[in-house]
Coordinates of C-alpha atoms in Angstrom, one line a residue:
M367 CA 9.7 -9.8 1.6
C368 CA 6.0 -9.9 2.0
F369 CA 4.8 -13.1 3.9
V370 CA 1.5 -14.8 4.4
H371 CA 2.6 -17.1 8.3
S372 CA 1.4 -16.2 11.8
G373 CA 4.1 -17.2 14.8
S374 CA 5.4 -15.0 17.2
A375 CA 9.0 -13.5 18.4
H376 CA 12.0 -15.6 18.2
G377 CA 12.1 -16.8 21.4
G378 CA 8.0 -16.0 23.2
G379 CA 9.0 -12.2 23.9
L380 CA 8.3 -9.3 22.5
L381 CA 12.2 -7.8 22.4
Q382 CA 12.7 -3.8 23.0
Q383 CA 16.3 -3.6 23.5
A384 CA 18.3 -0.2 21.4
S385 CA 21.6 0.6 21.1
L386 CA 22.4 4.4 20.0
G387 CA 25.7 5.3 19.3
A388 CA 29.1 3.7 19.8
A389 CA 27.6 0.6 19.6
A390 CA 26.4 0.9 16.9
A391 CA 30.4 1.4 15.1
T392 CA 31.1 -2.1 17.5
A393 CA 28.4 -4.2 16.4
F394 CA 28.8 -3.1 13.0
S395 CA 33.0 -4.0 13.1
S396 CA 32.2 -7.4 13.1
L397 CA 29.9 -8.1 10.0
A398 CA 31.5 -5.9 7.5
A399 CA 34.9 -7.1 7.3
G400 CA 37.3 -3.4 7.3
G401 CA 35.4 -1.5 7.8
E402 CA 35.8 1.3 10.1
V403 CA 33.0 2.8 11.4
V404 CA 33.2 6.6 13.6
G405 CA 30.2 8.6 15.0
G406 CA 28.1 7.4 11.9
M407 CA 27.6 4.7 10.3
D408 CA 29.8 5.6 7.2
V409 CA 28.9 3.2 3.9
A410 CA 30.9 4.3 0.9
G411 CA 27.4 5.2 -0.8
S412 CA 25.3 6.1 1.6
G413 CA 26.4 9.1 3.5
T414 CA 27.2 10.1 7.4
P415 CA 24.0 10.9 9.2
D416 CA 24.7 15.3 9.8
V417 CA 25.5 15.3 13.3
V418 CA 22.6 16.9 15.5
A419 CA 23.0 18.2 18.8
G420 CA 23.5 15.7 21.2
P421 CA 25.9 13.7 23.6
G422 CA 27.3 10.8 20.6
G423 CA 27.7 12.9 17.8
A424 CA 25.8 11.9 14.8
R425 CA 22.7 10.2 15.1
V426 CA 22.5 6.6 14.9
V427 CA 20.1 3.5 16.0
D428 CA 21.3 -0.3 15.4
G429 CA 18.5 -2.3 14.3
Y430 CA 21.2 -4.8 13.5
G431 CA 23.7 -5.5 16.5
Q432 CA 20.0 -6.4 18.0
V433 CA 16.8 -6.8 17.5
L434 CA 15.2 -4.2 18.5
H435 CA 11.0 -5.2 17.5
T436 CA 9.8 -7.6 14.9
R437 CA 5.8 -6.3 15.9
W438 CA 3.8 -3.4 15.4
N439 CA 3.5 -2.3 19.0
R440 CA 1.8 1.2 19.1
D441 CA 3.4 0.9 23.7
L442 CA 6.8 0.4 22.3
P443 CA 8.7 3.3 24.3
P444 CA 11.1 4.8 21.7
V445 CA 14.7 3.9 21.1
A446 CA 15.3 7.7 20.1
V447 CA 14.0 10.6 19.5
V448 CA 14.2 13.0 16.5
R449 CA 13.0 17.3 15.7
P450 CA 11.2 17.3 13.0
G451 CA 14.1 17.8 10.1
E452 CA 16.5 15.8 12.0
V453 CA 19.1 13.3 10.3
I454 CA 18.3 10.2 12.0
Q455 CA 20.5 6.7 10.6
L456 CA 18.3 3.2 10.6
L457 CA 20.3 0.1 10.6
C458 CA 18.4 -3.1 9.6
R459 CA 18.5 -6.7 9.6
D460 CA 17.8 -9.0 6.5
A461 CA 14.4 -9.9 6.4
L462 CA 15.0 -13.5 7.6
D463 CA 17.3 -12.3 10.2
I464 CA 19.6 -14.6 9.4
G465 CA 21.9 -12.4 8.1
E466 CA 25.7 -13.8 6.9
A467 CA 24.4 -17.2 8.0
A468 CA 22.6 -17.0 4.1
R469 CA 25.5 -17.3 2.5
T470 CA 26.1 -20.9 2.9
L471 CA 21.5 -21.6 3.3
T472 CA 21.3 -24.4 1.7
P473 CA 17.8 -25.1 0.6
E474 CA 16.7 -27.9 3.1
A475 CA 18.0 -26.0 6.1
S476 CA 15.0 -23.1 3.9
M477 CA 13.0 -24.6 5.7
T478 CA 13.6 -24.6 9.2
V479 CA 13.6 -20.8 9.8
D480 CA 12.2 -19.6 12.5
L481 CA 9.3 -17.5 10.0
G482 CA 8.4 -15.9 14.2
R483 CA 11.2 -14.1 13.1
V484 CA 10.7 -12.7 10.3
H485 CA 11.0 -9.0 9.4
P486 CA 12.9 -7.6 12.4
L487 CA 12.4 -3.6 12.3
T488 CA 14.4 -0.4 14.0
G489 CA 12.7 1.8 16.1
P490 CA 10.3 2.9 16.9
V491 CA 12.1 6.8 16.0
E492 CA 9.4 9.1 18.6
V493 CA 9.7 12.9 16.0
E494 CA 8.7 15.5 18.7
G495 CA 5.7 17.7 18.5
A496 CA 3.7 14.7 15.9
E497 CA 0.1 14.1 16.9
P498 CA -2.8 12.0 16.4
G499 CA -4.3 13.7 13.2
D500 CA -1.5 14.7 11.4
I501 CA 1.0 13.5 8.5
L502 CA 4.6 12.4 9.1
E503 CA 6.5 12.5 6.6
V504 CA 9.9 10.7 6.0
E505 CA 12.7 11.7 2.8
V506 CA 14.2 9.3 2.5
L507 CA 17.7 10.3 1.7
D508 CA 20.2 6.9 1.3
V509 CA 19.7 3.5 1.6
A510 CA 22.5 1.7 0.5
P511 CA 23.7 -2.3 1.8
L512 CA 26.2 -2.8 5.1
V513 CA 27.1 -7.1 2.6
D514 CA 28.0 -7.4 0.3
F515 CA 25.7 -10.3 -0.7
G516 CA 21.4 -10.8 -0.7
Y517 CA 19.9 -13.0 -0.9
V518 CA 16.6 -15.4 -2.0
V519 CA 14.0 -18.1 -0.1
I520 CA 11.5 -19.5 -2.3
G521 CA 9.4 -22.0 -0.4
P522 CA 7.0 -24.3 -1.0
A523 CA 4.2 -23.0 0.8
L524 CA 5.1 -19.4 0.0
G525 CA 4.6 -17.0 -2.9
L526 CA 2.1 -16.4 -5.6
F527 CA 2.6 -19.7 -6.1
G528 CA 3.6 -21.7 -3.6
S529 CA 6.7 -23.2 -5.4
L530 CA 4.9 -23.4 -9.0
R531 CA 1.8 -25.1 -7.1
P532 CA -0.9 -22.6 -6.4
D533 CA -3.6 -24.6 -4.9
L534 CA -0.8 -25.0 -2.3
L535 CA -1.9 -21.5 -1.0
A536 CA -5.7 -22.6 -0.1
P537 CA -4.6 -24.0 2.9
I538 CA -2.3 -21.2 4.8
T539 CA -4.6 -18.7 2.9
Q540 CA -6.7 -18.6 6.5
F541 CA -4.1 -17.1 8.5
T542 CA -4.3 -13.5 6.6
E543 CA -7.2 -13.0 9.1
A544 CA -5.2 -14.7 11.5
S545 CA -1.2 -13.0 11.1
Q546 CA -3.6 -9.3 12.2
I547 CA -2.4 -9.9 15.8
S548 CA 0.3 -11.8 16.9
D549 CA -0.6 -15.4 18.7
P550 CA 0.7 -15.0 21.6
N551 CA 2.2 -19.0 21.7
P552 CA 5.2 -19.6 20.7
G553 CA 6.3 -21.7 17.3
P554 CA 3.8 -21.9 14.6
V555 CA 1.2 -21.8 13.9
P556 CA -1.0 -25.1 13.6
G557 CA -2.0 -26.1 10.4
A558 CA 0.8 -23.7 8.8
I559 CA 1.9 -26.7 7.2
P560 CA -0.8 -29.5 5.9
E561 CA 0.9 -32.3 8.3
D562 CA 0.5 -34.9 4.8
Q563 CA 2.1 -33.1 3.0
P564 CA 6.0 -32.9 3.2
Y565 CA 8.0 -29.4 2.6
N566 CA 3.9 -28.9 1.5
S567 CA 4.9 -30.9 -1.5
G568 CA 7.6 -29.1 -4.8
S569 CA 10.9 -28.2 -3.6
P570 CA 12.4 -25.2 -1.6
F571 CA 15.9 -22.7 -3.5
V572 CA 18.3 -20.7 -2.4
Q573 CA 19.4 -18.4 -5.1
L574 CA 22.4 -16.0 -3.8
F575 CA 22.7 -12.6 -5.6
T576 CA 26.9 -9.9 -4.9
F577 CA 27.1 -6.6 -5.2
D578 CA 29.9 -4.3 -3.5
R579 CA 29.0 -3.2 0.7
G580 CA 28.0 0.6 0.0
Q581 CA 26.8 0.0 -3.4
N582 CA 23.7 2.1 -4.2
T583 CA 23.5 2.3 -8.7
G584 CA 24.6 -0.5 -10.6
F585 CA 23.8 -3.7 -11.0
A586 CA 24.6 -7.5 -8.8
T587 CA 25.1 -10.5 -10.0
F588 CA 23.4 -13.2 -10.2
V589 CA 25.5 -17.1 -11.7
G590 CA 22.1 -19.7 -11.4
A591 CA 22.0 -22.1 -8.4
D592 CA 20.9 -24.7 -10.8
T593 CA 23.0 -24.0 -14.3
G594 CA 25.2 -20.9 -13.6
R595 CA 23.5 -19.1 -15.6
Q596 CA 24.5 -15.1 -15.3
A597 CA 22.0 -12.1 -15.3
R598 CA 22.8 -9.1 -14.2
I599 CA 20.2 -7.1 -11.7
P600 CA 19.8 -3.6 -12.1
I601 CA 19.5 -2.9 -8.0
A602 CA 17.2 0.0 -6.8
P603 CA 17.4 -0.4 -3.2
F604 CA 14.8 0.1 -1.0
M605 CA 13.3 -0.6 2.4
G606 CA 10.1 -3.3 2.2
I607 CA 8.7 -1.8 5.7
H608 CA 8.5 1.4 6.4
G609 CA 4.6 1.9 9.2
V610 CA 4.4 3.7 12.2
A611 CA 2.6 3.0 15.1
P612 CA -0.4 1.3 14.7
M613 CA -4.0 2.7 15.8
R614 CA -5.0 0.0 17.4
K615 CA -3.5 -1.3 21.0
G616 CA -1.9 -4.5 20.5
M617 CA 0.8 -6.1 18.8
Y618 CA 1.0 -6.9 14.8
R619 CA 2.7 -8.6 12.0
T620 CA 4.4 -6.5 9.9
F621 CA 2.3 -8.4 7.1
P622 CA -0.8 -7.7 5.6
P623 CA 0.3 -4.1 5.7
N624 CA -2.0 -1.7 7.2
V625 CA -2.9 -4.2 10.2
S626 CA -4.5 -0.8 11.8
G627 CA -5.4 1.9 10.0
G628 CA -3.0 3.2 7.2
M629 CA 0.1 2.6 9.5
G630 CA 2.2 1.3 6.7
G631 CA 3.9 -1.9 6.9
N632 CA 5.4 -4.8 4.8
A633 CA 4.0 -3.2 1.5
D634 CA 7.2 -3.5 -0.5
I635 CA 7.0 -0.9 -2.8
R636 CA 9.9 -0.3 -4.9
Q637 CA 9.3 2.5 -6.2
F638 CA 10.3 4.3 -2.1
T639 CA 14.6 4.2 -2.8
K640 CA 16.0 7.2 -2.3
G641 CA 14.8 11.3 -3.6
S642 CA 11.0 9.6 -1.8
R643 CA 8.9 11.8 0.1
I644 CA 6.7 8.7 2.3
Q645 CA 3.3 10.7 4.1
L646 CA 2.2 8.9 7.2
P647 CA -0.5 8.8 9.1
V648 CA 0.0 10.0 12.5
Y649 CA -2.4 7.6 15.3
A650 CA 0.2 7.8 18.4
P651 CA 2.6 11.2 19.9
G652 CA 5.5 10.6 18.0
A653 CA 4.5 8.8 15.1
K654 CA 7.3 6.5 16.3
F655 CA 8.2 5.5 13.9
S656 CA 10.5 1.8 12.0
A657 CA 12.3 1.2 9.3
G658 CA 13.0 -2.4 8.1
D659 CA 13.1 -5.0 5.0
G660 CA 15.9 -3.9 3.3
H661 CA 16.0 -4.6 -1.1
M662 CA 18.8 -4.2 -3.2
A663 CA 16.0 -5.1 -6.3
Q664 CA 13.0 -6.4 -6.8
G665 CA 9.9 -6.1 -9.6
D666 CA 7.4 -5.3 -8.7
G667 CA 4.8 -7.3 -7.9
E668 CA 7.8 -9.8 -5.6
V669 CA 6.1 -13.4 -6.7
C670 CA 8.5 -15.5 -5.8
V671 CA 8.1 -14.2 -1.8
T672 CA 11.6 -12.6 -1.6
A673 CA 13.2 -10.1 -3.6
I674 CA 16.8 -9.3 -3.1
E675 CA 17.1 -9.6 0.7
T676 CA 20.3 -7.5 2.3
L677 CA 21.0 -5.6 5.0
M678 CA 20.9 -2.2 5.0
A679 CA 21.8 0.9 6.2
V680 CA 19.3 3.8 5.2
T681 CA 18.8 7.5 5.3
L682 CA 16.0 10.1 6.6
R683 CA 15.0 13.0 7.7
F684 CA 11.7 12.9 9.6
G685 CA 9.1 15.6 8.7
V686 CA 5.3 16.7 10.4
I687 CA 1.7 17.9 8.1
K688 CA -0.3 18.9 11.2
N689 CA -4.0 18.8 11.3
S690 CA -3.8 16.8 8.3
V691 CA -5.7 13.5 7.5
I692 CA -4.8 10.2 5.4
A693 CA -6.0 6.6 5.1
S694 CA -3.3 5.2 3.4
P695 CA 0.1 5.7 3.6
R696 CA 1.4 7.8 0.1
A697 CA 4.8 9.6 -1.6
I698 CA 6.6 11.4 -3.9
V699 CA 8.7 9.2 -5.8
P700 CA 11.8 10.1 -8.0
A701 CA 11.1 7.2 -10.4
A702 CA 8.0 4.4 -10.8
D703 CA 10.8 2.9 -12.5
P704 CA 14.2 3.1 -10.6
T705 CA 15.8 0.6 -12.3
Q706 CA 15.3 1.6 -15.2
L707 CA 17.5 4.7 -15.3
A708 CA 20.2 2.2 -13.3
M709 CA 20.4 0.4 -17.2
P710 CA 22.1 1.8 -20.0
A711 CA 21.3 2.3 -22.7
E712 CA 23.1 -0.6 -25.1
M713 CA 21.2 -3.3 -21.5
L714 CA 17.2 -0.9 -22.3
A715 CA 18.7 -1.3 -26.8
H716 CA 17.7 -5.3 -25.5
G717 CA 14.2 -4.8 -24.8
Y718 CA 11.9 -6.4 -22.6
Y719 CA 10.7 -9.6 -22.9
H720 CA 6.3 -9.4 -22.1
T721 CA 3.3 -11.5 -21.0
T722 CA -0.3 -12.1 -20.6
G723 CA -3.1 -13.8 -18.2
I724 CA -6.6 -12.8 -19.4
G725 CA -9.6 -13.3 -17.5
P726 CA -12.0 -12.1 -15.1
D727 CA -9.8 -12.7 -12.2
L728 CA -6.8 -10.7 -11.1
M729 CA -5.3 -12.6 -9.6
E730 CA -5.0 -15.5 -11.9
N731 CA -4.5 -12.9 -14.1
A732 CA -0.8 -12.1 -12.4
K733 CA -0.8 -16.7 -12.6
N734 CA -0.7 -16.8 -16.0
A735 CA 1.4 -13.4 -16.7
V736 CA 4.3 -15.3 -14.9
R737 CA 3.7 -18.3 -16.1
D738 CA 4.4 -17.3 -19.1
M739 CA 7.4 -15.1 -18.2
V740 CA 8.5 -18.9 -16.2
D741 CA 8.5 -21.1 -18.9
W742 CA 10.0 -18.0 -21.4
L743 CA 12.8 -17.8 -19.3
V744 CA 13.4 -21.0 -19.4
V745 CA 13.2 -22.0 -23.0
D746 CA 14.7 -19.0 -24.2
Q747 CA 17.4 -18.7 -20.9
Q748 CA 18.3 -22.2 -20.1
L749 CA 17.2 -21.5 -16.9
S750 CA 15.5 -23.6 -14.7
L751 CA 12.6 -22.7 -13.5
H752 CA 13.8 -21.8 -9.5
E753 CA 15.7 -19.1 -11.1
A754 CA 13.7 -18.0 -14.0
Y755 CA 10.9 -17.7 -10.8
A756 CA 13.5 -15.9 -8.6
L757 CA 14.1 -13.9 -11.1
C758 CA 10.4 -12.4 -12.3
S759 CA 10.1 -11.4 -8.4
V760 CA 13.6 -9.4 -9.0
A761 CA 13.4 -8.2 -12.3
G762 CA 10.3 -8.8 -13.7
D763 CA 7.2 -5.9 -13.0
L764 CA 3.8 -7.2 -13.0
K765 CA 1.4 -4.8 -14.4
I766 CA -2.9 -4.5 -14.5
S767 CA -3.0 -3.1 -18.1
E768 CA -6.3 -2.4 -18.6
T769 CA -9.7 -3.0 -16.9
V770 CA -12.8 -1.6 -18.9
D771 CA -13.1 -4.3 -20.5
L772 CA -15.8 -6.7 -19.1
P773 CA -15.4 -9.4 -18.0
N774 CA -11.6 -9.9 -18.9
W775 CA -9.2 -8.1 -17.4
V776 CA -5.7 -7.8 -18.6
V777 CA -2.3 -8.3 -16.2
S778 CA 1.2 -8.2 -17.6
M779 CA 5.1 -9.8 -17.0
T780 CA 8.0 -7.5 -18.3
L781 CA 11.0 -8.6 -17.4
P782 CA 14.3 -6.6 -19.3
R783 CA 16.2 -9.0 -22.4
G784 CA 19.3 -7.1 -21.5
I785 CA 19.5 -8.4 -18.1
F786 CA 21.1 -12.2 -19.2
A787 CA 23.4 -9.8 -21.9
A788 CA 27.8 -9.9 -21.7

């Protein structure tokens, strides 16, 4: 989930509490009815962490029961310490930090969400032996949801269009720089939403998706909040945020990514699914890794500002590559298009919708490709504008098709037609 906004941590302070092992099970038991948790987080489809030396057996970092931190800060103490090769599981809150409230969240209420609480992170985890000038390798062993629902929120001032009004992005572009260092004052930054534009014009929207707790293959169910139109969304769970302690001192928002060196952040790379090996430069002793922002499904671009947001358990193994320097995160991933792997032959047989934006400005090209896709979905599938926009964010992929024909570059969007098949 990506936001362009600046604010403070909830209540004006940075929360640094941590709870491990049995406390994680206690916290989780209040979330998932009927799901007994013993030792590690026994999430069906997610797996239980290996037992490692130390009290409590399996290692679990509970970022669900309480917020551990919401800003990058190299001076945060670690909540857990692991050796290279050890396995640890992180329990993560959803990106907006609203949890169960998302089930009944109304579009109007979505306008009152405290954006200062966006992106609660689980960590930091210290990896023994990691030093500045090394590479931290993060192997993703499993990702699975802690609940049976996810949500998309469309906000009038956020996303590629600001609720289909691209001119509304202009007033908040100033915060792309200001957000790099957190505003020390509580509350929203003045001017983030123009006073003379109620809700920044446009209407907010909330869409729920359902799946099974612990499910990490198959589909999420979409029933359009406006029209009732149904679709099956192929899932490929991943964490939108992976990162390490920043190069410089200070508190930094999770967005934009790489705010202080190439340390990661809210990159929303949907290819970072189970089986990925992510490499991050180390800037602080122990690397101090954190993760958050769980997504059940997302298209390349995440155009409406949210993917299918949910609470997630991610199981990881760390390694350290000594005396190697990289400028920005990189990875070995199992698939360039992970959701295509989730679609059966009969769904693939329907092919894809494909739209283009062509011109000298890649961003404007992207907007035009999405505009055409929204229009096509509304006409061909009888969706509402908001429903179509939400599906573009969770199942549509933006791609730069070519950059060789000066002065007009080509951006494309594809969306699988089979998601609407009965």
